[in-house]
PDB file of C-alpha atoms and ligand atoms in Angstrom:
ATOM      1  CA  MET A  15      -0.147  -0.553  -0.557  1.00 50.00           C
ATOM      2  CA  ALA A  16       1.135   3.400  -0.604  1.00 48.00           C
ATOM      3  CA  ASP A  17       2.536   6.438   1.587  1.00 50.00           C
ATOM      4  CA  LYS A  18      -0.716   8.450   2.575  1.00 57.00           C
ATOM      5  CA  LYS A  19       0.776  11.638   1.213  1.00 74.00           C
ATOM      6  CA  ILE A  20       0.669  10.181  -2.487  1.00 89.00           C
ATOM      7  CA  HIS A  21      -1.591  11.258  -4.955  1.00 91.00           C
ATOM      8  CA  CYS A  22      -2.265   9.916  -7.994  1.00 92.00           C
ATOM      9  CA  GLU A  23      -1.272  11.032 -11.094  1.00 91.00           C
ATOM     10  CA  LYS A  24      -4.191  11.102 -12.918  1.00 91.00           C
ATOM     11  CA  CYS A  25      -6.361  12.675  -9.716  1.00 92.00           C
ATOM     12  CA  GLU A  26      -5.705  14.072  -6.857  1.00 85.00           C
ATOM     13  CA  LYS A  27      -7.609  10.797  -4.350  1.00 90.00           C
ATOM     14  CA  PRO A  28      -4.224   9.387  -2.097  1.00 92.00           C
ATOM     15  CA  ALA A  29      -2.028   6.291  -4.136  1.00 92.00           C
ATOM     16  CA  VAL A  30      -3.177   2.663  -3.759  1.00 91.00           C
ATOM     17  CA  TYR A  31      -0.909   1.711  -6.161  1.00 92.00           C
ATOM     18  CA  LEU A  32       2.159   1.634  -7.528  1.00 89.00           C
ATOM     19  CA  ASP A  33       3.091   1.044 -10.586  1.00 82.00           C
ATOM     20  CA  ARG A  34       6.973   0.362 -10.123  1.00 75.00           C
ATOM     21  CA  GLU A  35       7.708  -0.365 -14.346  1.00 73.00           C
ATOM     22  CA  ARG A  36       5.684   2.231 -14.958  1.00 76.00           C
ATOM     23  CA  GLU A  37       6.742   4.484 -11.913  1.00 83.00           C
ATOM     24  CA  ILE A  38       3.462   5.671 -11.711  1.00 89.00           C
ATOM     25  CA  HIS A  39       1.090   5.653  -8.575  1.00 92.00           C
ATOM     26  CA  LEU A  40      -2.701   5.884  -8.921  1.00 94.00           C
ATOM     27  CA  CYS A  41      -6.420   5.581  -6.657  1.00 94.00           C
ATOM     28  CA  SER A  42      -8.742   2.842  -6.244  1.00 94.00           C
ATOM     29  CA  ASP A  43     -10.422   4.439  -9.078  1.00 94.00           C
ATOM     30  CA  HIS A  44      -8.283   4.259 -11.055  1.00 95.00           C
ATOM     31  CA  LEU A  45      -5.999   1.574 -10.677  1.00 95.00           C
ATOM     32  CA  LYS A  46      -9.439  -0.276 -10.909  1.00 95.00           C
ATOM     33  CA  GLU A  47      -9.747   1.668 -14.580  1.00 95.00           C
ATOM     34  CA  SER A  48      -6.041   0.540 -15.441  1.00 94.00           C
ATOM     35  CA  VAL A  49      -7.056  -3.267 -14.851  1.00 95.00           C
ATOM     36  CA  GLU A  50     -10.605  -2.811 -16.781  1.00 97.00           C
ATOM     37  CA  ASN A  51      -9.247  -1.792 -19.751  1.00 95.00           C
ATOM     38  CA  GLU A  52      -5.716  -3.881 -20.304  1.00 95.00           C
ATOM     39  CA  VAL A  53      -8.644  -6.322 -20.470  1.00 97.00           C
ATOM     40  CA  ARG A  54     -10.705  -4.696 -22.913  1.00 97.00           C
ATOM     41  CA  ARG A  55      -7.331  -4.083 -24.673  1.00 95.00           C
ATOM     42  CA  TYR A  56      -7.198  -7.866 -25.013  1.00 95.00           C
ATOM     43  CA  LEU A  57     -10.875  -8.499 -25.675  1.00 96.00           C
ATOM     44  CA  ILE A  58     -11.041  -6.368 -28.318  1.00 95.00           C
ATOM     45  CA  THR A  59      -8.565  -8.981 -30.628  1.00 92.00           C
ATOM     46  CA  LYS A  60     -10.644 -11.631 -30.076  1.00 92.00           C
ATOM     47  CA  ARG A  61     -13.784 -12.915 -32.070  1.00 93.00           C
ATOM     48  CA  LEU A  62     -15.251 -13.825 -29.106  1.00 96.00           C
ATOM     49  CA  PRO A  63     -18.093 -16.262 -29.747  1.00 96.00           C
ATOM     50  CA  LYS A  64     -21.999 -15.836 -28.429  1.00 95.00           C
ATOM     51  CA  THR A  65     -21.315 -17.726 -25.166  1.00 96.00           C
ATOM     52  CA  LEU A  66     -17.625 -16.940 -22.930  1.00 97.00           C
ATOM     53  CA  GLY A  67     -16.664 -19.532 -20.056  1.00 98.00           C
ATOM     54  CA  VAL A  68     -15.222 -18.256 -17.649  1.00 98.00           C
ATOM     55  CA  ALA A  69     -12.826 -21.052 -15.895  1.00 97.00           C
ATOM     56  CA  PHE A  70     -13.815 -19.954 -12.687  1.00 96.00           C
ATOM     57  CA  SER A  71     -12.192 -21.642  -9.270  1.00 93.00           C
ATOM     58  CA  GLY A  72     -13.584 -18.806  -6.708  1.00 91.00           C
ATOM     59  CA  GLY A  73      -9.307 -17.852  -5.649  1.00 90.00           C
ATOM     60  CA  LYS A  74      -9.305 -13.996  -6.484  1.00 90.00           C
ATOM     61  CA  ASP A  75      -7.510 -14.597  -9.738  1.00 93.00           C
ATOM     62  CA  SER A  76     -10.921 -15.807 -10.865  1.00 95.00           C
ATOM     63  CA  THR A  77     -12.507 -13.847  -8.707  1.00 95.00           C
ATOM     64  CA  ALA A  78     -11.461 -10.820 -10.281  1.00 96.00           C
ATOM     65  CA  LEU A  79     -11.537 -11.771 -13.337  1.00 97.00           C
ATOM     66  CA  LEU A  80     -15.243 -12.092 -13.763  1.00 97.00           C
ATOM     67  CA  LYS A  81     -16.304  -8.685 -11.979  1.00 97.00           C
ATOM     68  CA  VAL A  82     -14.483  -7.194 -15.098  1.00 98.00           C
ATOM     69  CA  LEU A  83     -15.768  -9.849 -17.706  1.00 98.00           C
ATOM     70  CA  SER A  84     -19.182  -8.056 -15.234  1.00 97.00           C
ATOM     71  CA  GLU A  85     -18.285  -4.538 -14.814  1.00 96.00           C
ATOM     72  CA  ILE A  86     -17.583  -4.318 -18.655  1.00 96.00           C
ATOM     73  CA  ARG A  87     -20.829  -6.582 -19.948  1.00 94.00           C
ATOM     74  CA  SER A  88     -23.008  -4.620 -22.353  1.00 95.00           C
ATOM     75  CA  GLU A  89     -20.275  -3.669 -24.174  1.00 96.00           C
ATOM     76  CA  LEU A  90     -19.006  -7.800 -24.758  1.00 96.00           C
ATOM     77  CA  PRO A  91     -21.019  -9.747 -28.200  1.00 96.00           C
ATOM     78  CA  SER A  92     -21.370 -12.809 -25.139  1.00 96.00           C
ATOM     79  CA  SER A  93     -23.482 -13.409 -22.551  1.00 96.00           C
ATOM     80  CA  ILE A  94     -21.033 -15.274 -19.411  1.00 97.00           C
ATOM     81  CA  ILE A  95     -20.740 -18.631 -17.672  1.00 98.00           C
ATOM     82  CA  ALA A  96     -18.296 -19.684 -14.819  1.00 98.00           C
ATOM     83  CA  LEU A  97     -17.093 -22.674 -14.698  1.00 98.00           C
ATOM     84  CA  THR A  98     -15.541 -24.415 -11.958  1.00 97.00           C
ATOM     85  CA  VAL A  99     -13.661 -27.710 -10.789  1.00 97.00           C
ATOM     86  CA  ASP A 100     -13.966 -29.754  -7.341  1.00 97.00           C
ATOM     87  CA  GLU A 101     -11.787 -31.593  -7.612  1.00 97.00           C
ATOM     88  CA  GLY A 102     -11.994 -33.437  -4.645  1.00 96.00           C
ATOM     89  CA  ILE A 103      -9.754 -31.662  -2.303  1.00 96.00           C
ATOM     90  CA  GLU A 104     -10.158 -31.769   1.563  1.00 93.00           C
ATOM     91  CA  GLY A 105     -10.289 -29.414   3.891  1.00 89.00           C
ATOM     92  CA  TYR A 106      -9.728 -26.651   0.647  1.00 91.00           C
ATOM     93  CA  ARG A 107     -11.688 -26.626  -2.398  1.00 92.00           C
ATOM     94  CA  GLN A 108     -15.114 -27.012  -0.569  1.00 91.00           C
ATOM     95  CA  ASP A 109     -14.910 -22.616   0.823  1.00 90.00           C
ATOM     96  CA  THR A 110     -13.090 -21.999  -3.307  1.00 92.00           C
ATOM     97  CA  ILE A 111     -16.730 -23.239  -3.515  1.00 94.00           C
ATOM     98  CA  ARG A 112     -18.935 -22.230  -1.245  1.00 93.00           C
ATOM     99  CA  ALA A 113     -17.155 -18.195  -1.925  1.00 92.00           C
ATOM    100  CA  ALA A 114     -17.796 -19.118  -6.207  1.00 95.00           C
ATOM    101  CA  THR A 115     -20.841 -19.684  -5.391  1.00 96.00           C
ATOM    102  CA  GLU A 116     -21.571 -16.347  -3.766  1.00 94.00           C
ATOM    103  CA  THR A 117     -19.829 -14.643  -5.952  1.00 95.00           C
ATOM    104  CA  CYS A 118     -21.713 -15.907  -9.333  1.00 97.00           C
ATOM    105  CA  LEU A 119     -24.745 -15.150  -6.742  1.00 96.00           C
ATOM    106  CA  THR A 120     -23.922 -11.486  -6.266  1.00 95.00           C
ATOM    107  CA  LEU A 121     -22.792 -10.628 -10.521  1.00 96.00           C
ATOM    108  CA  ARG A 122     -25.302 -12.470 -11.640  1.00 96.00           C
ATOM    109  CA  ILE A 123     -23.499 -14.584 -13.292  1.00 97.00           C
ATOM    110  CA  PRO A 124     -25.282 -18.951 -13.988  1.00 97.00           C
ATOM    111  CA  HIS A 125     -22.608 -21.089 -12.494  1.00 98.00           C
ATOM    112  CA  GLU A 126     -22.259 -24.849 -13.643  1.00 97.00           C
ATOM    113  CA  ILE A 127     -19.860 -27.523 -11.445  1.00 97.00           C
ATOM    114  CA  ILE A 128     -18.450 -30.672 -12.506  1.00 97.00           C
ATOM    115  CA  ARG A 129     -16.441 -32.720  -9.939  1.00 97.00           C
ATOM    116  CA  PHE A 130     -14.060 -35.282 -10.643  1.00 96.00           C
ATOM    117  CA  GLN A 131     -15.277 -37.772  -9.082  1.00 95.00           C
ATOM    118  CA  ASP A 132     -18.679 -37.730 -10.307  1.00 95.00           C
ATOM    119  CA  LEU A 133     -16.235 -38.071 -14.500  1.00 95.00           C
ATOM    120  CA  TYR A 134     -13.221 -39.720 -13.444  1.00 94.00           C
ATOM    121  CA  GLY A 135     -14.988 -42.048 -10.537  1.00 93.00           C
ATOM    122  CA  HIS A 136     -12.431 -40.292  -7.932  1.00 93.00           C
ATOM    123  CA  SER A 137     -11.814 -36.891  -5.919  1.00 96.00           C
ATOM    124  CA  LEU A 138      -7.222 -35.890  -6.199  1.00 96.00           C
ATOM    125  CA  ASP A 139      -7.516 -36.764  -2.961  1.00 95.00           C
ATOM    126  CA  HIS A 140      -6.671 -40.379  -4.024  1.00 94.00           C
ATOM    127  CA  LEU A 141      -5.551 -40.442  -7.145  1.00 93.00           C
ATOM    128  CA  VAL A 142      -2.356 -38.458  -5.642  1.00 91.00           C
ATOM    129  CA  SER A 143      -1.873 -40.497  -2.730  1.00 90.00           C
ATOM    130  CA  GLY A 144       1.516 -41.870  -1.844  1.00 86.00           C
ATOM    131  CA  SER A 145       2.788 -39.875  -4.497  1.00 82.00           C
ATOM    132  CA  GLU A 146       1.249 -35.858  -3.682  1.00 82.00           C
ATOM    133  CA  ARG A 147       4.744 -34.119  -5.289  1.00 80.00           C
ATOM    134  CA  ASN A 148       2.841 -34.836  -8.709  1.00 85.00           C
ATOM    135  CA  ALA A 149      -1.297 -33.647  -7.599  1.00 90.00           C
ATOM    136  CA  CYS A 150      -0.465 -30.149  -9.759  1.00 87.00           C
ATOM    137  CA  THR A 151       0.235 -31.997 -12.453  1.00 87.00           C
ATOM    138  CA  ILE A 152      -2.020 -34.440 -12.378  1.00 92.00           C
ATOM    139  CA  CYS A 153      -4.639 -31.415 -10.986  1.00 94.00           C
ATOM    140  CA  GLY A 154      -3.888 -29.869 -14.735  1.00 91.00           C
ATOM    141  CA  ILE A 155      -4.535 -32.533 -16.615  1.00 91.00           C
ATOM    142  CA  LEU A 156      -7.633 -33.573 -15.619  1.00 95.00           C
ATOM    143  CA  ARG A 157      -8.594 -29.740 -14.652  1.00 95.00           C
ATOM    144  CA  ARG A 158      -8.020 -29.095 -18.585  1.00 91.00           C
ATOM    145  CA  ARG A 159     -10.089 -32.868 -19.635  1.00 93.00           C
ATOM    146  CA  ALA A 160     -12.760 -31.535 -16.836  1.00 95.00           C
ATOM    147  CA  LEU A 161     -13.203 -28.217 -17.986  1.00 95.00           C
ATOM    148  CA  GLU A 162     -13.939 -29.028 -22.356  1.00 93.00           C
ATOM    149  CA  VAL A 163     -16.807 -30.981 -20.983  1.00 94.00           C
ATOM    150  CA  LEU A 164     -18.609 -28.800 -19.561  1.00 95.00           C
ATOM    151  CA  ALA A 165     -17.740 -26.356 -22.264  1.00 94.00           C
ATOM    152  CA  GLN A 166     -19.164 -29.365 -24.232  1.00 92.00           C
ATOM    153  CA  LYS A 167     -22.162 -29.749 -22.762  1.00 93.00           C
ATOM    154  CA  HIS A 168     -22.378 -25.622 -23.122  1.00 94.00           C
ATOM    155  CA  LYS A 169     -21.371 -25.734 -26.282  1.00 93.00           C
ATOM    156  CA  ILE A 170     -18.936 -23.006 -25.389  1.00 95.00           C
ATOM    157  CA  THR A 171     -15.838 -22.649 -27.842  1.00 93.00           C
ATOM    158  CA  MET A 172     -14.490 -19.660 -25.621  1.00 95.00           C
ATOM    159  CA  ILE A 173     -12.957 -19.853 -21.513  1.00 96.00           C
ATOM    160  CA  ALA A 174     -11.277 -17.384 -20.736  1.00 97.00           C
ATOM    161  CA  THR A 175      -9.375 -18.173 -18.013  1.00 96.00           C
ATOM    162  CA  GLY A 176      -7.606 -15.988 -14.604  1.00 95.00           C
ATOM    163  CA  HIS A 177      -3.749 -16.275 -15.546  1.00 93.00           C
ATOM    164  CA  ASN A 178      -1.925 -12.867 -15.046  1.00 94.00           C
ATOM    165  CA  GLN A 179       1.537 -11.894 -15.850  1.00 92.00           C
ATOM    166  CA  ASP A 180       2.871 -13.263 -13.201  1.00 92.00           C
ATOM    167  CA  ASP A 181       1.973 -17.261 -13.938  1.00 89.00           C
ATOM    168  CA  HIS A 182       2.743 -16.390 -17.564  1.00 87.00           C
ATOM    169  CA  ALA A 183       6.275 -15.497 -16.123  1.00 90.00           C
ATOM    170  CA  GLN A 184       6.769 -18.790 -13.944  1.00 89.00           C
ATOM    171  CA  THR A 185       5.765 -21.028 -16.602  1.00 85.00           C
ATOM    172  CA  THR A 186       8.296 -19.727 -18.635  1.00 86.00           C
ATOM    173  CA  VAL A 187      10.210 -20.630 -15.957  1.00 88.00           C
ATOM    174  CA  MET A 188       9.561 -23.933 -15.153  1.00 85.00           C
ATOM    175  CA  ASN A 189       9.214 -25.052 -18.913  1.00 82.00           C
ATOM    176  CA  ALA A 190      12.633 -23.500 -19.278  1.00 83.00           C
ATOM    177  CA  ILE A 191      13.457 -25.946 -16.697  1.00 83.00           C
ATOM    178  CA  SER A 192      11.477 -28.898 -18.014  1.00 78.00           C
ATOM    179  CA  GLY A 193      14.176 -28.711 -20.913  1.00 75.00           C
ATOM    180  CA  ASP A 194      10.335 -29.730 -23.389  1.00 70.00           C
ATOM    181  CA  VAL A 195       9.234 -27.416 -25.517  1.00 69.00           C
ATOM    182  CA  ARG A 196       6.724 -29.256 -26.471  1.00 67.00           C
ATOM    183  CA  LYS A 197       5.535 -27.783 -22.629  1.00 67.00           C
ATOM    184  CA  ILE A 198       4.970 -24.801 -24.186  1.00 68.00           C
ATOM    185  CA  PHE A 199       2.083 -25.649 -25.631  1.00 64.00           C
ATOM    186  CA  THR A 200      -0.046 -26.970 -23.095  1.00 60.00           C
ATOM    187  CA  GLY A 201      -2.956 -25.714 -22.270  1.00 55.00           C
ATOM    188  CA  TYR A 202      -2.917 -24.266 -26.269  1.00 55.00           C
ATOM    189  CA  GLU A 203      -4.396 -27.664 -28.252  1.00 54.00           C
ATOM    190  CA  PRO A 204      -5.898 -26.321 -31.329  1.00 52.00           C
ATOM    191  CA  SER A 205      -9.068 -25.139 -31.296  1.00 51.00           C
ATOM    192  CA  SER A 206     -11.256 -27.559 -33.789  1.00 62.00           C
ATOM    193  CA  TRP A 207     -11.081 -30.200 -30.422  1.00 71.00           C
ATOM    194  CA  TYR A 208     -10.614 -27.877 -28.261  1.00 81.00           C
ATOM    195  CA  ALA A 209     -12.590 -24.342 -26.653  1.00 90.00           C
ATOM    196  CA  GLN A 210      -9.596 -22.229 -27.051  1.00 89.00           C
ATOM    197  CA  ARG A 211      -8.256 -20.921 -24.211  1.00 88.00           C
ATOM    198  CA  ILE A 212      -7.716 -16.727 -23.377  1.00 92.00           C
ATOM    199  CA  LYS A 213      -6.059 -15.498 -20.428  1.00 93.00           C
ATOM    200  CA  PRO A 214      -7.556 -11.536 -20.456  1.00 96.00           C
ATOM    201  CA  PHE A 215      -5.016 -10.695 -17.232  1.00 96.00           C
ATOM    202  CA  ALA A 216      -2.010 -12.040 -19.582  1.00 91.00           C
ATOM    203  CA  ARG A 217      -0.739  -8.577 -19.221  1.00 91.00           C
ATOM    204  CA  VAL A 218      -1.808  -7.704 -16.090  1.00 94.00           C
ATOM    205  CA  SER A 219       0.279  -8.313 -13.122  1.00 92.00           C
ATOM    206  CA  GLU A 220      -0.688 -10.657  -9.802  1.00 91.00           C
ATOM    207  CA  LYS A 221      -0.515  -7.750  -7.737  1.00 91.00           C
ATOM    208  CA  GLU A 222      -3.361  -5.643  -9.031  1.00 94.00           C
ATOM    209  CA  VAL A 223      -5.261  -8.644 -10.130  1.00 95.00           C
ATOM    210  CA  THR A 224      -5.157  -8.517  -5.686  1.00 93.00           C
ATOM    211  CA  LEU A 225      -6.132  -5.367  -5.485  1.00 94.00           C
ATOM    212  CA  TYR A 226      -8.784  -4.899  -7.871  1.00 95.00           C
ATOM    213  CA  ALA A 227     -10.421  -8.350  -6.223  1.00 93.00           C
ATOM    214  CA  LEU A 228      -9.611  -6.808  -2.560  1.00 92.00           C
ATOM    215  CA  LEU A 229     -11.144  -3.265  -3.594  1.00 92.00           C
ATOM    216  CA  SER A 230     -13.768  -4.620  -5.651  1.00 90.00           C
ATOM    217  CA  GLY A 231     -15.253  -6.196  -1.901  1.00 88.00           C
ATOM    218  CA  LEU A 232     -15.186  -9.829  -3.247  1.00 85.00           C
ATOM    219  CA  PHE A 233     -11.299 -10.730  -1.863  1.00 77.00           C
ATOM    220  CA  LYS A 234     -11.831 -13.844   0.666  1.00 77.00           C
ATOM    221  CA  ASP A 235      -8.819 -14.825   1.643  1.00 76.00           C
ATOM    222  CA  LEU A 236      -9.004 -18.354   1.366  1.00 72.00           C
ATOM    223  CA  SER A 237      -6.561 -21.313   2.183  1.00 80.00           C
ATOM    224  CA  GLU A 238      -4.536 -21.775  -0.219  1.00 83.00           C
ATOM    225  CA  CYS A 239      -4.236 -25.483  -1.746  1.00 88.00           C
ATOM    226  CA  PRO A 240      -2.579 -27.339   0.414  1.00 88.00           C
ATOM    227  CA  TYR A 241       0.290 -29.204  -2.868  1.00 87.00           C
ATOM    228  CA  ALA A 242       0.685 -25.532  -3.514  1.00 81.00           C
ATOM    229  CA  VAL A 243       3.420 -25.874  -0.721  1.00 71.00           C
ATOM    230  CA  SER A 244       5.452 -28.228  -2.189  1.00 63.00           C
ATOM    231  CA  SER A 245       4.727 -27.187  -6.322  1.00 70.00           C
ATOM    232  CA  LEU A 246       7.886 -26.421  -8.264  1.00 77.00           C
ATOM    233  CA  ARG A 247       6.084 -22.960  -9.496  1.00 80.00           C
ATOM    234  CA  GLY A 248       5.698 -21.646  -5.298  1.00 80.00           C
ATOM    235  CA  GLU A 249       9.725 -22.201  -5.375  1.00 84.00           C
ATOM    236  CA  VAL A 250       9.416 -20.233  -8.922  1.00 87.00           C
ATOM    237  CA  ARG A 251       7.351 -17.935  -7.841  1.00 87.00           C
ATOM    238  CA  THR A 252       8.997 -16.638  -4.381  1.00 87.00           C
ATOM    239  CA  LEU A 253      12.476 -16.520  -6.741  1.00 88.00           C
ATOM    240  CA  LEU A 254      10.955 -14.612  -9.241  1.00 89.00           C
ATOM    241  CA  TYR A 255       9.271 -12.330  -6.987  1.00 86.00           C
ATOM    242  CA  GLN A 256      12.963 -11.669  -5.426  1.00 88.00           C
ATOM    243  CA  TYR A 257      14.146 -11.083  -9.325  1.00 86.00           C
ATOM    244  CA  GLU A 258      11.326  -8.240  -9.756  1.00 86.00           C
ATOM    245  CA  GLN A 259      12.662  -6.382  -6.991  1.00 84.00           C
ATOM    246  CA  THR A 260      16.592  -5.760  -8.759  1.00 86.00           C
ATOM    247  CA  HIS A 261      14.979  -5.962 -12.056  1.00 85.00           C
ATOM    248  CA  PRO A 262      11.844  -4.369 -12.580  1.00 83.00           C
ATOM    249  CA  GLY A 263       9.770  -5.548 -15.124  1.00 85.00           C
ATOM    250  CA  ALA A 264      11.752  -9.337 -15.042  1.00 85.00           C
ATOM    251  CA  MET A 265       8.194 -11.239 -15.195  1.00 86.00           C
ATOM    252  CA  ARG A 266       6.728  -8.900 -17.683  1.00 87.00           C
ATOM    253  CA  ASN A 267       9.655 -10.007 -20.226  1.00 87.00           C
ATOM    254  CA  ALA A 268       9.517 -13.382 -19.460  1.00 86.00           C
ATOM    255  CA  ALA A 269       6.363 -13.355 -19.659  1.00 85.00           C
ATOM    256  CA  ARG A 270       6.566 -12.484 -23.203  1.00 85.00           C
ATOM    257  CA  CYS A 271       9.238 -13.985 -24.116  1.00 82.00           C
ATOM    258  CA  GLU A 272       6.779 -17.686 -23.812  1.00 76.00           C
ATOM    259  CA  GLU A 273       4.071 -15.878 -25.831  1.00 77.00           C
ATOM    260  CA  GLU A 274       6.240 -14.814 -28.383  1.00 80.00           C
ATOM    261  CA  ILE A 275       7.886 -18.628 -29.118  1.00 77.00           C
ATOM    262  CA  ARG A 276       3.984 -19.515 -29.560  1.00 74.00           C
ATOM    263  CA  GLU A 277       2.924 -17.185 -31.363  1.00 74.00           C
ATOM    264  CA  ARG A 278       6.515 -17.609 -34.301  1.00 74.00           C
ATOM    265  CA  LEU A 279       5.924 -21.806 -33.478  1.00 69.00           C
ATOM    266  CA  GLY A 280       2.373 -22.620 -33.156  1.00 61.00           C
ATOM    267  CA  GLY A 281      -0.501 -23.662 -36.420  1.00 56.00           C
ATOM    268  CA  THR A 282       0.662 -26.396 -37.916  1.00 54.00           C
ATOM    269  CA  TYR A 283       3.740 -27.270 -34.414  1.00 57.00           C
ATOM    270  CA  GLN A 284       0.434 -27.563 -32.355  1.00 57.00           C
ATOM    271  CA  GLN A 285      -2.086 -29.353 -34.769  1.00 57.00           C
ATOM    272  CA  GLU A 286       1.501 -32.425 -35.243  1.00 59.00           C
ATOM    273  CA  LEU A 287       1.853 -32.281 -31.335  1.00 60.00           C
ATOM    274  CA  TYR A 288      -1.574 -33.577 -31.021  1.00 68.00           C
ATOM    275  CA  LYS A 289      -2.829 -37.178 -31.990  1.00 77.00           C
ATOM    276  CA  THR A 290      -5.942 -38.612 -31.099  1.00 83.00           C
ATOM    277  CA  CYS A 291      -6.009 -41.425 -27.987  1.00 88.00           C
ATOM    278  CA  SER A 292      -7.242 -45.093 -28.901  1.00 90.00           C
ATOM    279  CA  ILE A 293      -8.599 -45.814 -25.439  1.00 90.00           C
ATOM    280  CA  CYS A 294     -10.844 -42.588 -24.168  1.00 89.00           C
ATOM    281  CA  GLY A 295     -10.742 -40.831 -28.025  1.00 87.00           C
ATOM    282  CA  TRP A 296      -9.784 -37.999 -27.342  1.00 86.00           C
ATOM    283  CA  PRO A 297      -7.370 -35.489 -28.624  1.00 80.00           C
ATOM    284  CA  GLY A 298      -3.394 -36.506 -26.702  1.00 76.00           C
ATOM    285  CA  SER A 299      -0.344 -36.984 -26.838  1.00 72.00           C
ATOM    286  CA  GLY A 300       0.330 -39.668 -28.046  1.00 76.00           C
ATOM    287  CA  THR A 301      -1.299 -42.435 -28.549  1.00 85.00           C
ATOM    288  CA  ILE A 302      -2.761 -42.828 -24.719  1.00 88.00           C
ATOM    289  CA  CYS A 303      -3.450 -39.457 -23.674  1.00 87.00           C
ATOM    290  CA  GLN A 304      -2.578 -37.751 -20.956  1.00 87.00           C
ATOM    291  CA  VAL A 305      -5.853 -38.057 -19.027  1.00 92.00           C
ATOM    292  CA  CYS A 306      -5.488 -42.039 -19.607  1.00 92.00           C
ATOM    293  CA  MET A 307      -1.966 -43.116 -18.141  1.00 90.00           C
ATOM    294  CA  VAL A 308      -3.000 -40.810 -14.403  1.00 90.00           C
ATOM    295  CA  LEU A 309      -6.300 -43.154 -14.414  1.00 90.00           C
ATOM    296  CA  GLY A 310      -4.268 -45.749 -15.479  1.00 84.00           C
ATOM    297  CA  LYS A 311      -6.273 -47.286 -18.331  1.00 61.00           C
ATOM    298  CA  ASP A 312      -3.658 -48.905 -19.843  1.00 50.00           C
ATOM    299  CA  THR A 313      -2.051 -51.409 -17.402  1.00 42.00           C
ATOM    300  CA  HIS A 314       0.979 -51.312 -20.469  1.00 42.00           C
ATOM    301  CA  LEU A 315       1.562 -48.372 -19.645  1.00 38.00           C
ATOM    302  CA  GLN A 316       3.243 -47.214 -16.849  1.00 37.00           C
ATOM    303  CA  ASN A 317       1.752 -44.056 -15.645  1.00 38.00           C
ATOM    304  CA  PRO A 318       5.044 -41.580 -15.666  1.00 35.00           C
ATOM    305  CA  MET A 319       3.387 -38.977 -12.855  1.00 37.00           C
ATOM    306  CA  THR A 320       4.242 -41.981 -10.532  1.00 38.00           C
ATOM    307  CA  LYS A 321       7.711 -42.753 -12.036  1.00 35.00           C
ATOM    308  CA  GLU A 322       9.218 -39.591  -9.356  1.00 36.00           C
ATOM    309  CA  LYS A 323       7.430 -41.282  -6.372  1.00 30.00           C
TER     310      LYS A 323
HETATM  311 FE1  SF4 B 415      -4.093 -28.135  -8.558  1.00 77.42          FE
HETATM  312 FE2  SF4 B 415      -2.176 -27.743  -7.494  1.00 77.42          FE
HETATM  313 FE3  SF4 B 415      -4.111 -25.659  -8.069  1.00 77.42          FE
HETATM  314 FE4  SF4 B 415      -4.004 -27.105  -5.771  1.00 77.42          FE
HETATM  315  S1  SF4 B 415      -2.447 -26.160  -5.670  1.00 77.42           S
HETATM  316  S2  SF4 B 415      -5.737 -26.445  -7.445  1.00 77.42           S
HETATM  317  S3  SF4 B 415      -3.275 -29.149  -6.948  1.00 77.42           S
HETATM  318  S4  SF4 B 415      -2.688 -27.277  -9.389  1.00 77.42           S
END
């Protein structure tokens, strides 16, 4: 929070935020306006469909996104539907689902929930038992499919997610560490198969998103997912925050680096990457998709997620 004596660059109100990169102070109204304008600038580059799905976990990022979209909904050609996946994480998910339901009621946005237990026959807790350090990888694979099932049910061809600039920067570093260039395209499956993913906060920092949620009165101090603590993302996040302190702009540069690689290498490379799973018929990166591997549907294949046990 900025010093009380410091005023907004655009008006006389007290500043609540210092944009270190642009070296400007903003009051609450102008911070909100700045975030909403950034989302407008992003959405104007997309061909929005009749119905826009929003991946809505109930956490601060997706809550802020839903709020921005509800603020500018009269400008959009799309109606909005919030899509929530209940992975089945004891002691964490119940609260976020409750928060998500309340937010949708407040913003008057239709809400759909899908559960791992119903879709896969197991909760995430059950699936990762004994292999907790791989929870986020498994969760990501299964959640992507679950969202797609919801999208197909509602004929949704585009899904907006709450990923912000910091998330992108972390993903860039994590992908570089993994050494697997194909990971750059994970989550960007060909749109002929999957609903297209868009990230309206791609150029909005996590700090701005958090403040937006706080200032909108929708932020709820919910506990963090218990599996997040041991994740590589958590370590990379800490490292990048430290780096951003001494090198303002580092986060933005890392985020845009991957964006550019994807733009240059996308298209044909993506199409070559995806095959049809011989078990479930969904697209996957091999003859058996990752979902079937995680669920152990092919007993001849070792589940890659359990190798590191
Ligand atoms: Fe899933 Fe990991 Fe996020 Fe928890 S922290 S919800 S396990 S991706």
